[in-house]
PDB file of C-alpha atoms in Angstrom:
ATOM      1  CA  MET A   1       0.000   0.000   0.000  1.00  0.00           C
ATOM      2  CA  PRO A   2       1.173   3.539  -0.667  1.00  0.00           C
ATOM      3  CA  ASP A   3       2.575   5.537   2.224  1.00  0.00           C
ATOM      4  CA  ASN A   4      -0.143   8.193   1.968  1.00  0.00           C
ATOM      5  CA  TYR A   5      -2.840   5.551   2.670  1.00  0.00           C
ATOM      6  CA  ALA A   6      -1.330   4.803   6.089  1.00  0.00           C
ATOM      7  CA  THR A   7      -1.165   8.539   6.870  1.00  0.00           C
ATOM      8  CA  VAL A   8      -4.838   9.065   6.041  1.00  0.00           C
ATOM      9  CA  HIS A   9      -5.773   6.003   8.083  1.00  0.00           C
ATOM     10  CA  ARG A  10      -3.889   7.287  11.165  1.00  0.00           C
ATOM     11  CA  CYS A  11      -5.419  10.718  10.701  1.00  0.00           C
ATOM     12  CA  LEU A  12      -8.943   9.294  10.843  1.00  0.00           C
ATOM     13  CA  LYS A  13      -8.140   7.528  14.107  1.00  0.00           C
ATOM     14  CA  ILE A  14      -8.119  10.902  15.871  1.00  0.00           C
ATOM     15  CA  PRO A  15     -11.539  10.879  17.639  1.00  0.00           C
ATOM     16  CA  GLU A  16     -12.015  14.653  17.514  1.00  0.00           C
ATOM     17  CA  LEU A  17     -11.368  14.775  13.776  1.00  0.00           C
ATOM     18  CA  LEU A  18     -13.611  11.814  13.082  1.00  0.00           C
ATOM     19  CA  ALA A  19     -16.382  13.425  15.191  1.00  0.00           C
ATOM     20  CA  MET A  20     -16.108  16.632  13.159  1.00  0.00           C
ATOM     21  CA  ILE A  21     -16.378  14.686   9.892  1.00  0.00           C
ATOM     22  CA  ILE A  22     -19.377  12.701  11.154  1.00  0.00           C
ATOM     23  CA  GLU A  23     -21.102  15.902  12.318  1.00  0.00           C
ATOM     24  CA  LYS A  24     -20.547  17.569   8.935  1.00  0.00           C
ATOM     25  CA  ILE A  25     -21.996  14.548   7.115  1.00  0.00           C
ATOM     26  CA  TYR A  26     -24.985  14.465   9.495  1.00  0.00           C
ATOM     27  CA  GLU A  27     -25.832  18.108   8.692  1.00  0.00           C
ATOM     28  CA  ASP A  28     -26.176  17.291   4.983  1.00  0.00           C
ATOM     29  CA  ASP A  29     -29.626  16.630   3.459  1.00  0.00           C
ATOM     30  CA  ASP A  30     -28.792  12.947   2.921  1.00  0.00           C
ATOM     31  CA  GLY A  31     -26.805  12.759   6.162  1.00  0.00           C
ATOM     32  CA  ASN A  32     -28.626   9.801   7.724  1.00  0.00           C
ATOM     33  CA  LYS A  33     -28.354   7.730   4.557  1.00  0.00           C
ATOM     34  CA  THR A  34     -24.671   8.607   4.154  1.00  0.00           C
ATOM     35  CA  LEU A  35     -23.878   7.808   7.804  1.00  0.00           C
ATOM     36  CA  ALA A  36     -25.665   4.462   7.537  1.00  0.00           C
ATOM     37  CA  THR A  37     -23.561   3.629   4.483  1.00  0.00           C
ATOM     38  CA  LEU A  38     -20.396   4.848   6.190  1.00  0.00           C
ATOM     39  CA  ALA A  39     -21.111   2.686   9.248  1.00  0.00           C
ATOM     40  CA  ARG A  40     -21.221  -0.391   7.005  1.00  0.00           C
ATOM     41  CA  THR A  41     -18.137   0.623   5.015  1.00  0.00           C
ATOM     42  CA  ALA A  42     -15.353   0.284   7.573  1.00  0.00           C
ATOM     43  CA  HIS A  43     -15.081  -0.678  11.211  1.00  0.00           C
ATOM     44  CA  LEU A  44     -13.178   2.559  11.815  1.00  0.00           C
ATOM     45  CA  PHE A  45     -16.346   4.583  11.085  1.00  0.00           C
ATOM     46  CA  GLU A  46     -18.915   2.202  12.519  1.00  0.00           C
ATOM     47  CA  ASP A  47     -19.146   3.328  16.155  1.00  0.00           C
ATOM     48  CA  ALA A  48     -19.026   7.071  15.479  1.00  0.00           C
ATOM     49  CA  ALA A  49     -21.558   6.895  12.636  1.00  0.00           C
ATOM     50  CA  LEU A  50     -23.988   4.662  14.538  1.00  0.00           C
ATOM     51  CA  ASP A  51     -23.706   6.791  17.675  1.00  0.00           C
ATOM     52  CA  LYS A  52     -24.688   9.850  15.651  1.00  0.00           C
ATOM     53  CA  LEU A  53     -27.524   8.043  13.871  1.00  0.00           C
ATOM     54  CA  TRP A  54     -29.031   6.819  17.144  1.00  0.00           C
ATOM     55  CA  SER A  55     -28.470  10.116  19.003  1.00  0.00           C
ATOM     56  CA  THR A  56     -31.745  11.607  17.750  1.00  0.00           C
ATOM     57  CA  GLN A  57     -34.855   9.756  16.704  1.00  0.00           C
ATOM     58  CA  GLN A  58     -38.207  11.239  15.676  1.00  0.00           C
ATOM     59  CA  THR A  59     -40.097   8.176  16.945  1.00  0.00           C
ATOM     60  CA  ILE A  60     -39.354   4.952  18.793  1.00  0.00           C
ATOM     61  CA  VAL A  61     -40.225   2.885  15.709  1.00  0.00           C
ATOM     62  CA  PRO A  62     -36.569   2.406  14.578  1.00  0.00           C
ATOM     63  CA  LEU A  63     -35.716   1.107  18.042  1.00  0.00           C
ATOM     64  CA  VAL A  64     -38.719  -1.212  18.152  1.00  0.00           C
ATOM     65  CA  ARG A  65     -37.798  -2.579  14.712  1.00  0.00           C
ATOM     66  CA  CYS A  66     -34.629  -3.926  16.333  1.00  0.00           C
ATOM     67  CA  PHE A  67     -36.759  -6.339  18.396  1.00  0.00           C
ATOM     68  CA  PRO A  68     -37.086  -9.941  17.162  1.00  0.00           C
ATOM     69  CA  SER A  69     -39.717 -10.204  14.417  1.00  0.00           C
ATOM     70  CA  GLU A  70     -41.966 -12.502  16.469  1.00  0.00           C
ATOM     71  CA  THR A  71     -42.202  -9.877  19.246  1.00  0.00           C
ATOM     72  CA  LEU A  72     -44.068  -7.172  17.332  1.00  0.00           C
ATOM     73  CA  GLU A  73     -45.760  -6.797  13.973  1.00  0.00           C
ATOM     74  CA  GLU A  74     -46.227  -3.498  12.175  1.00  0.00           C
ATOM     75  CA  THR A  75     -49.644  -2.954  10.613  1.00  0.00           C
ATOM     76  CA  CYS A  76     -51.704   0.054   9.558  1.00  0.00           C
ATOM     77  CA  ASP A  77     -54.821   1.361  11.273  1.00  0.00           C
ATOM     78  CA  GLU A  78     -57.900   2.687   9.454  1.00  0.00           C
ATOM     79  CA  TYR A  79     -56.172   6.063   8.988  1.00  0.00           C
ATOM     80  CA  GLY A  80     -53.058   4.568   7.374  1.00  0.00           C
ATOM     81  CA  ASP A  81     -50.841   5.174  10.407  1.00  0.00           C
ATOM     82  CA  SER A  82     -48.344   2.524  11.508  1.00  0.00           C
ATOM     83  CA  VAL A  83     -49.439   0.478  14.499  1.00  0.00           C
ATOM     84  CA  LEU A  84     -47.276  -2.003  16.380  1.00  0.00           C
ATOM     85  CA  VAL A  85     -49.113  -5.121  17.523  1.00  0.00           C
ATOM     86  CA  SER A  86     -47.859  -7.935  19.710  1.00  0.00           C
ATOM     87  CA  PRO A  87     -48.826 -11.326  18.226  1.00  0.00           C
ATOM     88  CA  MET A  88     -48.157 -12.949  21.598  1.00  0.00           C
ATOM     89  CA  LEU A  89     -50.613 -10.656  23.386  1.00  0.00           C
ATOM     90  CA  SER A  90     -53.182 -11.016  20.596  1.00  0.00           C
ATOM     91  CA  SER A  91     -53.158 -14.801  20.930  1.00  0.00           C
ATOM     92  CA  LEU A  92     -53.419 -14.560  24.730  1.00  0.00           C
ATOM     93  CA  CYS A  93     -56.448 -12.265  24.434  1.00  0.00           C
ATOM     94  CA  LYS A  94     -58.150 -14.759  22.137  1.00  0.00           C
ATOM     95  CA  LEU A  95     -57.696 -17.507  24.722  1.00  0.00           C
ATOM     96  CA  VAL A  96     -59.432 -15.539  27.467  1.00  0.00           C
TER      97      VAL A  96
END
């Protein structure tokens, strides 16, 4: 590998510099999409990018989607809004 590659790599290991880069990307219109891609690109970026992505959420839906699929199901109500339903609780209610 060329010498300049190692220099860039060491440079990005400086947490303050990496945080500034992540913040600048986050401020962009496609910031979330870019950070998600960056987190999957290299282990060096993963923690900083994911920390920034999870730092602010508009709803709890992204967090709930991390649950096992058998825990909750996402459906729509009569107004077209997303509703989270527990299949386990639904089956228990039917038994009673």
